[in-house]
mmCIF file of C-alpha atoms in Angstrom:
data_model
loop_
_atom_site.group_PDB
_atom_site.id
_atom_site.type_symbol
_atom_site.label_atom_id
_atom_site.label_comp_id
_atom_site.label_asym_id
_atom_site.label_seq_id
_atom_site.Cartn_x
_atom_site.Cartn_y
_atom_site.Cartn_z
ATOM 1 C CA UNK A 1 109.685 103.801 96.181
ATOM 2 C CA UNK A 2 113.002 105.673 95.963
ATOM 3 C CA UNK A 3 112.820 107.261 99.420
ATOM 4 C CA UNK A 4 114.799 105.971 102.419
ATOM 5 C CA UNK A 5 112.927 103.843 104.961
ATOM 6 C CA UNK A 6 113.182 103.125 108.677
ATOM 7 C CA UNK A 7 115.606 100.266 108.163
ATOM 8 C CA UNK A 8 117.957 102.700 106.381
ATOM 9 C CA UNK A 9 118.160 104.729 109.590
ATOM 10 C CA UNK A 10 119.844 101.794 111.310
ATOM 11 C CA UNK A 11 122.569 101.467 108.683
ATOM 12 C CA UNK A 12 125.827 103.243 109.613
ATOM 13 C CA UNK A 13 126.275 104.352 105.999
ATOM 14 C CA UNK A 14 122.732 105.694 105.763
ATOM 15 C CA UNK A 15 121.103 105.042 102.394
ATOM 16 C CA UNK A 16 121.901 105.143 98.712
ATOM 17 C CA UNK A 17 119.610 106.860 96.251
ATOM 18 C CA UNK A 18 117.591 104.876 93.732
ATOM 19 C CA UNK A 19 114.611 102.552 93.448
ATOM 20 C CA UNK A 20 114.492 100.019 96.252
ATOM 21 C CA UNK A 21 112.370 96.941 96.818
ATOM 22 C CA UNK A 22 109.244 97.389 98.915
ATOM 23 C CA UNK A 23 109.894 95.358 102.058
ATOM 24 C CA UNK A 24 107.066 95.235 104.589
ATOM 25 C CA UNK A 25 107.350 94.100 108.161
ATOM 26 C CA UNK A 26 110.979 95.128 108.643
ATOM 27 C CA UNK A 27 110.232 98.162 110.731
ATOM 28 C CA UNK A 28 111.264 95.984 113.642
ATOM 29 C CA UNK A 29 114.822 95.723 112.310
ATOM 30 C CA UNK A 30 116.899 96.206 115.430
ATOM 31 C CA UNK A 31 120.046 98.215 115.853
ATOM 32 C CA UNK A 32 122.922 96.179 117.232
ATOM 33 C CA UNK A 33 122.389 95.741 120.956
ATOM 34 C CA UNK A 34 119.228 97.814 121.002
ATOM 35 C CA UNK A 35 116.931 95.171 122.426
ATOM 36 C CA UNK A 36 114.538 92.395 121.526
ATOM 37 C CA UNK A 37 113.825 91.649 117.892
ATOM 38 C CA UNK A 38 110.124 91.764 118.803
ATOM 39 C CA UNK A 39 110.199 95.503 119.384
ATOM 40 C CA UNK A 40 109.031 97.691 116.601
ATOM 41 C CA UNK A 41 108.527 101.284 115.505
ATOM 42 C CA UNK A 42 104.812 101.904 115.151
ATOM 43 C CA UNK A 43 104.211 98.221 114.435
ATOM 44 C CA UNK A 44 104.671 96.401 111.116
ATOM 45 C CA UNK A 45 101.952 93.807 111.671
ATOM 46 C CA UNK A 46 100.083 95.919 114.221
ATOM 47 C CA UNK A 47 98.941 99.506 114.379
ATOM 48 C CA UNK A 48 100.419 102.072 116.763
ATOM 49 C CA UNK A 49 97.972 101.091 119.514
ATOM 50 C CA UNK A 50 98.985 97.423 119.339
ATOM 51 C CA UNK A 51 95.842 96.193 117.566
ATOM 52 C CA UNK A 52 95.906 94.396 114.233
ATOM 53 C CA UNK A 53 93.732 95.228 111.224
ATOM 54 C CA UNK A 54 92.886 91.816 109.779
ATOM 55 C CA UNK A 55 91.623 91.876 106.180
ATOM 56 C CA UNK A 56 88.775 89.578 105.061
ATOM 57 C CA UNK A 57 91.353 87.240 103.505
ATOM 58 C CA UNK A 58 92.931 86.755 106.939
ATOM 59 C CA UNK A 59 96.174 88.627 106.269
ATOM 60 C CA UNK A 60 97.156 91.597 108.449
ATOM 61 C CA UNK A 61 97.243 95.004 106.783
ATOM 62 C CA UNK A 62 100.935 95.988 106.687
ATOM 63 C CA UNK A 63 102.653 99.367 106.704
ATOM 64 C CA UNK A 64 105.745 101.050 105.307
ATOM 65 C CA UNK A 65 107.395 104.391 106.107
ATOM 66 C CA UNK A 66 109.306 106.544 103.594
ATOM 67 C CA UNK A 67 111.165 109.837 104.208
ATOM 68 C CA UNK A 68 112.703 112.477 102.015
ATOM 69 C CA UNK A 69 116.401 113.299 102.464
ATOM 70 C CA UNK A 70 115.773 116.318 104.681
ATOM 71 C CA UNK A 71 113.580 114.389 107.103
ATOM 72 C CA UNK A 72 115.999 111.444 107.089
ATOM 73 C CA UNK A 73 119.042 113.542 108.003
ATOM 74 C CA UNK A 74 117.317 115.189 110.968
ATOM 75 C CA UNK A 75 115.947 111.877 112.195
ATOM 76 C CA UNK A 76 119.365 110.236 111.868
ATOM 77 C CA UNK A 77 120.985 112.925 114.056
ATOM 78 C CA UNK A 78 118.374 112.427 116.753
ATOM 79 C CA UNK A 79 117.753 108.687 116.952
ATOM 80 C CA UNK A 80 117.087 107.322 120.420
ATOM 81 C CA UNK A 81 119.136 104.150 119.853
ATOM 82 C CA UNK A 82 122.312 106.095 118.989
ATOM 83 C CA UNK A 83 121.721 108.418 121.983
ATOM 84 C CA UNK A 84 121.418 111.294 119.541
ATOM 85 C CA UNK A 85 118.052 112.234 121.014
ATOM 86 C CA UNK A 86 119.426 112.169 124.543
ATOM 87 C CA UNK A 87 122.809 113.835 123.968
ATOM 88 C CA UNK A 88 122.473 116.104 120.933
ATOM 89 C CA UNK A 89 123.974 119.396 122.223
ATOM 90 C CA UNK A 90 121.560 121.324 120.028
ATOM 91 C CA UNK A 91 118.325 120.731 121.908
ATOM 92 C CA UNK A 92 116.533 122.857 119.310
ATOM 93 C CA UNK A 93 117.701 120.665 116.409
ATOM 94 C CA UNK A 94 114.582 120.230 114.295
ATOM 95 C CA UNK A 95 113.176 119.422 110.872
ATOM 96 C CA UNK A 96 113.658 121.940 108.079
ATOM 97 C CA UNK A 97 110.845 123.407 106.034
ATOM 98 C CA UNK A 98 110.026 120.932 103.285
ATOM 99 C CA UNK A 99 110.856 117.806 105.303
ATOM 100 C CA UNK A 100 108.223 115.127 104.823
ATOM 101 C CA UNK A 101 107.428 111.527 105.697
ATOM 102 C CA UNK A 102 104.902 109.138 104.153
ATOM 103 C CA UNK A 103 103.297 106.152 105.856
ATOM 104 C CA UNK A 104 101.561 103.704 103.522
ATOM 105 C CA UNK A 105 99.234 100.822 104.373
ATOM 106 C CA UNK A 106 99.111 97.728 102.181
ATOM 107 C CA UNK A 107 96.721 94.821 101.647
ATOM 108 C CA UNK A 108 98.441 91.525 100.960
ATOM 109 C CA UNK A 109 96.524 89.739 98.239
ATOM 110 C CA UNK A 110 95.973 85.997 98.278
ATOM 111 C CA UNK A 111 97.029 83.959 95.262
ATOM 112 C CA UNK A 112 94.631 84.831 92.428
ATOM 113 C CA UNK A 113 92.777 87.450 94.489
ATOM 114 C CA UNK A 114 91.774 90.606 92.634
ATOM 115 C CA UNK A 115 92.837 93.942 94.157
ATOM 116 C CA UNK A 116 90.308 96.641 95.065
ATOM 117 C CA UNK A 117 89.030 98.294 91.890
ATOM 118 C CA UNK A 118 91.457 100.975 90.702
ATOM 119 C CA UNK A 119 94.010 100.379 93.485
ATOM 120 C CA UNK A 120 97.725 100.831 92.949
ATOM 121 C CA UNK A 121 99.435 97.435 93.178
ATOM 122 C CA UNK A 122 103.030 96.267 93.337
ATOM 123 C CA UNK A 123 105.099 93.335 94.540
ATOM 124 C CA UNK A 124 106.537 93.398 98.052
ATOM 125 C CA UNK A 125 108.502 91.234 100.414
ATOM 126 C CA UNK A 126 106.146 90.438 103.290
ATOM 127 C CA UNK A 127 107.190 88.896 106.605
ATOM 128 C CA UNK A 128 106.714 85.251 107.504
ATOM 129 C CA UNK A 129 104.939 85.079 110.860
ATOM 130 C CA UNK A 130 105.333 82.471 113.572
ATOM 131 C CA UNK A 131 103.819 81.550 116.931
ATOM 132 C CA UNK A 132 106.226 81.824 119.859
ATOM 133 C CA UNK A 133 107.280 78.806 121.906
ATOM 134 C CA UNK A 134 104.644 79.512 124.531
ATOM 135 C CA UNK A 135 101.901 79.564 121.898
ATOM 136 C CA UNK A 136 100.742 82.985 123.060
ATOM 137 C CA UNK A 137 102.005 85.563 120.528
ATOM 138 C CA UNK A 138 102.599 85.906 116.792
ATOM 139 C CA UNK A 139 105.555 87.906 115.458
ATOM 140 C CA UNK A 140 107.563 88.191 112.223
ATOM 141 C CA UNK A 141 110.419 85.718 111.883
ATOM 142 C CA UNK A 142 113.586 87.773 111.703
ATOM 143 C CA UNK A 143 114.991 87.885 108.168
ATOM 144 C CA UNK A 144 112.360 85.628 106.572
ATOM 145 C CA UNK A 145 110.062 86.955 103.840
ATOM 146 C CA UNK A 146 107.938 85.823 100.936
ATOM 147 C CA UNK A 147 107.148 87.706 97.739
ATOM 148 C CA UNK A 148 103.487 88.740 97.405
ATOM 149 C CA UNK A 149 101.320 91.155 95.474
ATOM 150 C CA UNK A 150 100.058 94.054 97.581
ATOM 151 C CA UNK A 151 97.517 96.821 97.030
ATOM 152 C CA UNK A 152 97.819 100.332 98.437
ATOM 153 C CA UNK A 153 94.982 101.105 100.872
ATOM 154 C CA UNK A 154 95.987 104.334 102.581
ATOM 155 C CA UNK A 155 98.580 107.087 102.889
ATOM 156 C CA UNK A 156 99.581 109.499 105.617
ATOM 157 C CA UNK A 157 101.453 112.401 103.999
ATOM 158 C CA UNK A 158 103.094 114.607 106.626
ATOM 159 C CA UNK A 159 105.319 117.597 105.919
ATOM 160 C CA UNK A 160 106.551 120.935 107.251
ATOM 161 C CA UNK A 161 105.710 124.182 105.484
ATOM 162 C CA UNK A 162 106.519 127.831 106.065
ATOM 163 C CA UNK A 163 105.072 128.890 109.453
ATOM 164 C CA UNK A 164 104.048 125.323 110.314
ATOM 165 C CA UNK A 165 106.938 123.468 111.994
ATOM 166 C CA UNK A 166 104.404 121.090 113.593
ATOM 167 C CA UNK A 167 103.864 119.531 110.130
ATOM 168 C CA UNK A 168 100.631 119.409 108.177
ATOM 169 C CA UNK A 169 99.163 115.939 108.748
ATOM 170 C CA UNK A 170 97.092 114.699 105.811
ATOM 171 C CA UNK A 171 95.608 111.277 105.170
ATOM 172 C CA UNK A 172 94.281 109.570 102.050
ATOM 173 C CA UNK A 173 92.213 106.409 101.568
ATOM 174 C CA UNK A 174 91.192 104.189 98.700
ATOM 175 C CA UNK A 175 87.542 104.852 97.864
ATOM 176 C CA UNK A 176 86.438 101.276 98.561
ATOM 177 C CA UNK A 177 88.175 100.701 101.909
ATOM 178 C CA UNK A 178 85.104 100.926 104.133
ATOM 179 C CA UNK A 179 81.818 102.747 104.741
ATOM 180 C CA UNK A 180 82.256 106.420 105.655
ATOM 181 C CA UNK A 181 79.927 108.574 107.698
ATOM 182 C CA UNK A 182 79.246 112.279 107.537
ATOM 183 C CA UNK A 183 81.156 113.997 110.326
ATOM 184 C CA UNK A 184 79.518 113.729 113.765
ATOM 185 C CA UNK A 185 76.838 111.268 112.636
ATOM 186 C CA UNK A 186 78.279 107.843 113.466
ATOM 187 C CA UNK A 187 76.331 105.753 115.961
ATOM 188 C CA UNK A 188 76.570 102.047 116.717
ATOM 189 C CA UNK A 189 72.796 101.859 116.211
ATOM 190 C CA UNK A 190 73.100 102.928 112.580
ATOM 191 C CA UNK A 191 71.734 100.256 110.214
ATOM 192 C CA UNK A 192 74.273 97.912 108.597
ATOM 193 C CA UNK A 193 75.654 98.897 105.220
ATOM 194 C CA UNK A 194 74.330 96.573 102.461
ATOM 195 C CA UNK A 195 77.508 96.881 100.369
ATOM 196 C CA UNK A 196 80.757 94.913 100.532
ATOM 197 C CA UNK A 197 83.941 96.948 100.948
ATOM 198 C CA UNK A 198 87.589 95.926 101.046
ATOM 199 C CA UNK A 199 87.543 95.939 104.864
ATOM 200 C CA UNK A 200 83.824 95.573 105.626
ATOM 201 C CA UNK A 201 81.457 92.708 105.021
ATOM 202 C CA UNK A 202 77.951 93.713 103.862
ATOM 203 C CA UNK A 203 75.337 93.604 106.609
ATOM 204 C CA UNK A 204 77.735 93.799 109.541
ATOM 205 C CA UNK A 205 76.129 95.708 112.453
ATOM 206 C CA UNK A 206 77.886 98.957 113.290
ATOM 207 C CA UNK A 207 78.262 97.685 116.846
ATOM 208 C CA UNK A 208 80.547 94.959 115.434
ATOM 209 C CA UNK A 209 82.919 97.329 113.613
ATOM 210 C CA UNK A 210 86.381 98.571 114.642
ATOM 211 C CA UNK A 211 86.583 95.920 117.372
ATOM 212 C CA UNK A 212 89.959 95.848 119.140
ATOM 213 C CA UNK A 213 91.742 92.482 119.044
ATOM 214 C CA UNK A 214 94.795 93.036 121.250
ATOM 215 C CA UNK A 215 92.773 91.727 124.158
ATOM 216 C CA UNK A 216 92.992 89.695 127.323
ATOM 217 C CA UNK A 217 91.978 86.986 126.935
ATOM 218 C CA UNK A 218 93.044 86.965 123.259
ATOM 219 C CA UNK A 219 90.392 86.528 120.577
ATOM 220 C CA UNK A 220 92.622 86.163 117.519
ATOM 221 C CA UNK A 221 93.556 82.750 116.144
ATOM 222 C CA UNK A 222 96.407 82.146 113.743
ATOM 223 C CA UNK A 223 97.160 79.342 111.303
ATOM 224 C CA UNK A 224 100.920 79.202 110.862
ATOM 225 C CA UNK A 225 100.646 77.145 107.680
ATOM 226 C CA UNK A 226 98.317 79.541 105.864
ATOM 227 C CA UNK A 227 99.699 82.669 107.597
ATOM 228 C CA UNK A 228 96.146 83.880 108.221
ATOM 229 C CA UNK A 229 94.230 85.164 111.224
ATOM 230 C CA UNK A 230 90.607 84.940 112.319
ATOM 231 C CA UNK A 231 88.388 86.753 112.944
ATOM 232 C CA UNK A 232 88.807 89.494 110.369
ATOM 233 C CA UNK A 233 88.137 93.141 111.181
ATOM 234 C CA UNK A 234 85.106 95.014 109.903
ATOM 235 C CA UNK A 235 86.241 98.627 109.593
ATOM 236 C CA UNK A 236 84.344 101.871 109.117
ATOM 237 C CA UNK A 237 85.443 105.510 109.018
ATOM 238 C CA UNK A 238 83.546 107.534 111.622
ATOM 239 C CA UNK A 239 84.182 110.946 110.019
ATOM 240 C CA UNK A 240 84.584 111.123 106.258
ATOM 241 C CA UNK A 241 86.386 114.491 106.462
ATOM 242 C CA UNK A 242 87.926 113.960 109.887
ATOM 243 C CA UNK A 243 85.541 116.265 111.747
ATOM 244 C CA UNK A 244 86.711 119.242 109.672
ATOM 245 C CA UNK A 245 85.603 122.392 111.540
ATOM 246 C CA UNK A 246 88.032 125.047 110.286
ATOM 247 C CA UNK A 247 85.256 126.633 108.227
ATOM 248 C CA UNK A 248 81.651 125.794 107.276
ATOM 249 C CA UNK A 249 82.905 125.109 103.756
ATOM 250 C CA UNK A 250 85.608 122.714 104.929
ATOM 251 C CA UNK A 251 83.945 119.419 103.902
ATOM 252 C CA UNK A 252 82.861 120.814 100.541
ATOM 253 C CA UNK A 253 86.372 122.210 99.964
ATOM 254 C CA UNK A 254 87.790 118.719 100.508
ATOM 255 C CA UNK A 255 85.238 117.206 98.125
ATOM 256 C CA UNK A 256 86.033 119.802 95.457
ATOM 257 C CA UNK A 257 89.777 119.278 95.879
ATOM 258 C CA UNK A 258 89.347 115.526 95.473
ATOM 259 C CA UNK A 259 87.303 115.959 92.309
ATOM 260 C CA UNK A 260 89.880 118.324 90.828
ATOM 261 C CA UNK A 261 92.891 116.167 91.719
ATOM 262 C CA UNK A 262 91.277 112.931 90.582
ATOM 263 C CA UNK A 263 90.291 114.450 87.245
ATOM 264 C CA UNK A 264 93.871 115.597 86.738
ATOM 265 C CA UNK A 265 95.311 112.202 87.697
ATOM 266 C CA UNK A 266 92.863 110.331 85.470
ATOM 267 C CA UNK A 267 94.016 112.351 82.479
ATOM 268 C CA UNK A 268 97.748 112.312 83.237
ATOM 269 C CA UNK A 269 98.638 108.643 83.071
ATOM 270 C CA UNK A 270 98.291 107.991 86.810
ATOM 271 C CA UNK A 271 94.818 106.496 86.798
ATOM 272 C CA UNK A 272 95.574 104.129 89.671
ATOM 273 C CA UNK A 273 96.170 107.161 91.930
ATOM 274 C CA UNK A 274 92.805 108.673 91.022
ATOM 275 C CA UNK A 275 91.058 106.101 93.239
ATOM 276 C CA UNK A 276 92.195 107.732 96.486
ATOM 277 C CA UNK A 277 90.444 110.461 98.448
ATOM 278 C CA UNK A 278 91.939 113.070 100.718
ATOM 279 C CA UNK A 279 90.092 112.544 104.000
ATOM 280 C CA UNK A 280 91.423 115.683 105.665
ATOM 281 C CA UNK A 281 94.369 117.561 107.132
ATOM 282 C CA UNK A 282 95.127 118.710 110.668
ATOM 283 C CA UNK A 283 97.602 121.361 111.837
ATOM 284 C CA UNK A 284 98.198 123.966 114.568
ATOM 285 C CA UNK A 285 98.079 127.748 114.579
ATOM 286 C CA UNK A 286 100.994 129.337 112.683
ATOM 287 C CA UNK A 287 104.312 129.187 114.541
ATOM 288 C CA UNK A 288 102.752 127.767 117.707
ATOM 289 C CA UNK A 289 105.027 124.716 117.855
ATOM 290 C CA UNK A 290 108.186 126.434 119.132
ATOM 291 C CA UNK A 291 110.514 125.888 122.052
ATOM 292 C CA UNK A 292 108.859 128.727 123.970
ATOM 293 C CA UNK A 293 105.678 126.638 124.276
ATOM 294 C CA UNK A 294 107.329 123.325 125.164
ATOM 295 C CA UNK A 295 105.340 122.881 128.376
ATOM 296 C CA UNK A 296 102.038 123.105 126.469
ATOM 297 C CA UNK A 297 102.681 120.255 124.071
ATOM 298 C CA UNK A 298 101.299 117.333 126.098
ATOM 299 C CA UNK A 299 97.736 118.070 124.937
ATOM 300 C CA UNK A 300 98.344 119.179 121.370
ATOM 301 C CA UNK A 301 95.273 117.384 120.032
ATOM 302 C CA UNK A 302 93.014 119.918 121.798
ATOM 303 C CA UNK A 303 94.806 122.769 120.002
ATOM 304 C CA UNK A 304 94.327 121.272 116.549
ATOM 305 C CA UNK A 305 92.985 123.113 113.520
ATOM 306 C CA UNK A 306 91.176 121.564 110.549
ATOM 307 C CA UNK A 307 90.191 117.893 110.700
ATOM 308 C CA UNK A 308 90.325 117.695 114.493
ATOM 309 C CA UNK A 309 89.210 114.035 114.584
ATOM 310 C CA UNK A 310 91.373 112.955 111.671
ATOM 311 C CA UNK A 311 91.866 109.198 111.315
ATOM 312 C CA UNK A 312 92.482 106.631 108.604
ATOM 313 C CA UNK A 313 90.397 103.456 108.677
ATOM 314 C CA UNK A 314 93.547 101.458 107.792
ATOM 315 C CA UNK A 315 95.973 103.049 110.269
ATOM 316 C CA UNK A 316 93.897 104.279 113.234
ATOM 317 C CA UNK A 317 91.064 101.791 112.886
ATOM 318 C CA UNK A 318 90.525 101.364 116.610
ATOM 319 C CA UNK A 319 91.309 104.895 117.824
ATOM 320 C CA UNK A 320 88.606 106.979 116.158
ATOM 321 C CA UNK A 321 86.465 109.607 117.882
ATOM 322 C CA UNK A 322 82.916 109.924 116.582
ATOM 323 C CA UNK A 323 82.241 113.561 117.524
ATOM 324 C CA UNK A 324 84.133 116.840 117.504
ATOM 325 C CA UNK A 325 81.536 118.676 119.600
ATOM 326 C CA UNK A 326 83.709 118.638 122.752
ATOM 327 C CA UNK A 327 87.332 119.674 122.480
ATOM 328 C CA UNK A 328 88.279 117.250 125.258
ATOM 329 C CA UNK A 329 87.022 114.361 123.099
ATOM 330 C CA UNK A 330 89.108 115.215 120.048
ATOM 331 C CA UNK A 331 91.432 112.529 118.714
ATOM 332 C CA UNK A 332 93.892 113.254 115.952
ATOM 333 C CA UNK A 333 97.547 112.872 114.987
ATOM 334 C CA UNK A 334 98.665 115.183 117.786
ATOM 335 C CA UNK A 335 97.152 112.861 120.390
ATOM 336 C CA UNK A 336 100.295 110.733 120.003
ATOM 337 C CA UNK A 337 102.701 113.002 118.130
ATOM 338 C CA UNK A 338 103.940 115.571 120.657
ATOM 339 C CA UNK A 339 106.892 116.215 122.967
ATOM 340 C CA UNK A 340 105.884 113.881 125.781
ATOM 341 C CA UNK A 341 107.637 110.692 126.870
ATOM 342 C CA UNK A 342 107.551 108.115 124.077
ATOM 343 C CA UNK A 343 106.265 105.036 125.896
ATOM 344 C CA UNK A 344 104.722 104.695 129.384
ATOM 345 C CA UNK A 345 106.724 102.448 131.674
ATOM 346 C CA UNK A 346 110.028 103.120 129.898
ATOM 347 C CA UNK A 347 112.889 105.258 131.266
ATOM 348 C CA UNK A 348 111.729 108.849 130.731
ATOM 349 C CA UNK A 349 113.152 110.924 127.913
ATOM 350 C CA UNK A 350 113.237 114.690 128.191
ATOM 351 C CA UNK A 351 110.653 116.489 126.048
ATOM 352 C CA UNK A 352 111.981 117.876 122.775
ATOM 353 C CA UNK A 353 110.163 119.330 119.808
ATOM 354 C CA UNK A 354 111.739 116.709 117.521
ATOM 355 C CA UNK A 355 109.923 114.018 119.555
ATOM 356 C CA UNK A 356 106.895 114.766 117.394
ATOM 357 C CA UNK A 357 108.399 112.120 115.091
ATOM 358 C CA UNK A 358 107.969 108.495 116.152
ATOM 359 C CA UNK A 359 110.559 107.540 113.548
ATOM 360 C CA UNK A 360 113.162 108.379 116.194
ATOM 361 C CA UNK A 361 112.080 105.335 118.220
ATOM 362 C CA UNK A 362 113.119 102.775 115.616
ATOM 363 C CA UNK A 363 115.250 99.965 116.992
ATOM 364 C CA UNK A 364 114.507 100.686 120.662
ATOM 365 C CA UNK A 365 112.159 99.484 123.416
ATOM 366 C CA UNK A 366 110.273 102.779 123.078
ATOM 367 C CA UNK A 367 108.689 101.458 119.890
ATOM 368 C CA UNK A 368 105.433 99.506 119.767
ATOM 369 C CA UNK A 369 105.881 95.758 120.235
ATOM 370 C CA UNK A 370 105.706 94.041 116.847
ATOM 371 C CA UNK A 371 103.559 91.111 117.945
ATOM 372 C CA UNK A 372 99.954 90.234 118.685
ATOM 373 C CA UNK A 373 98.521 87.900 121.349
ATOM 374 C CA UNK A 374 96.533 84.915 120.096
ATOM 375 C CA UNK A 375 94.178 82.357 121.602
ATOM 376 C CA UNK A 376 96.458 79.847 123.334
ATOM 377 C CA UNK A 377 94.947 76.895 121.474
ATOM 378 C CA UNK A 378 95.315 78.583 118.090
ATOM 379 C CA UNK A 379 98.375 76.564 117.094
ATOM 380 C CA UNK A 380 96.310 73.379 117.150
ATOM 381 C CA UNK A 381 93.267 74.693 115.319
ATOM 382 C CA UNK A 382 92.518 74.829 111.620
ATOM 383 C CA UNK A 383 91.776 78.534 111.385
ATOM 384 C CA UNK A 384 92.208 79.163 107.655
ATOM 385 C CA UNK A 385 89.587 81.750 106.688
ATOM 386 C CA UNK A 386 86.696 80.417 104.650
ATOM 387 C CA UNK A 387 86.147 82.407 101.479
#
């Protein structure tokens, strides 16, 4: 809660140290003259692929990004909107060892709603959403928020270590988020799970899970008065250790690490952090991610090590790969985080190693649009979710 956020990157003075309020949905804060207020870095109400994870209560799952000082300083020197990325004379300018960034996903709780058992909760400022004048899209209203209780659902923890400039990419999930499947076993013909989860309704067929909703024609409806969407998303995690294939003992190593860490946390006064599991970690071979290999970085996901199909059911809900048997089918963090052009259809940016960070897009048209299409009659319908 003390770390600088994306909005701090757009402040000329940077950030000041100390505890700050958790403000969700402001990742679309625009730099002066940078473009439309509807453009967004990695999406505050949507995921990076433009789809929205809608919780059973009808609220979108929201995200926040937090950086340590080292990561922040490098990102600030190389922001796209300040032309730092384009004009920095040091083309090899890069993150130092120990730089890290955290992306958290949050469930907004309805009034009186209980959080998932054991979840970390806090109060946040969440965005007020509105339908555009054409009745076709929903976006945050610039500068308008409401205070709400939120529960932590997931965490990406990404940092550089000695010999690994590509970052180690780890992800954590609350134990009750959704059903999880042993690696390489998911199939849409699997029987429904009889248990209710935070993001899965008991008895939902597997063929009806992880359904994309940024569609044409749109399927989402939105009630501006209640601030809720329908239908909600039923999420599952295809690979409970991210397709870990680094060693035969990989999945059991992850299970043992979780047991050890959770026992420690339970006995150290941080019981609400003992309810989260490490799903897995993905990385590259030591010292592979260097300037000498720049031309090879457009297909980094096929060079991954560890959890080669790593995903989080709250952050990559709709972009999961069910099998790691074929390298060409792998999907992981490096599928999007590499040196290639940020966004198709935009003016091309030259590849740089620092482009592995999507934080650099904040405040520019290269970021994911912070809006979601809705059914064009949604503004007239009573779509408040029925509990």
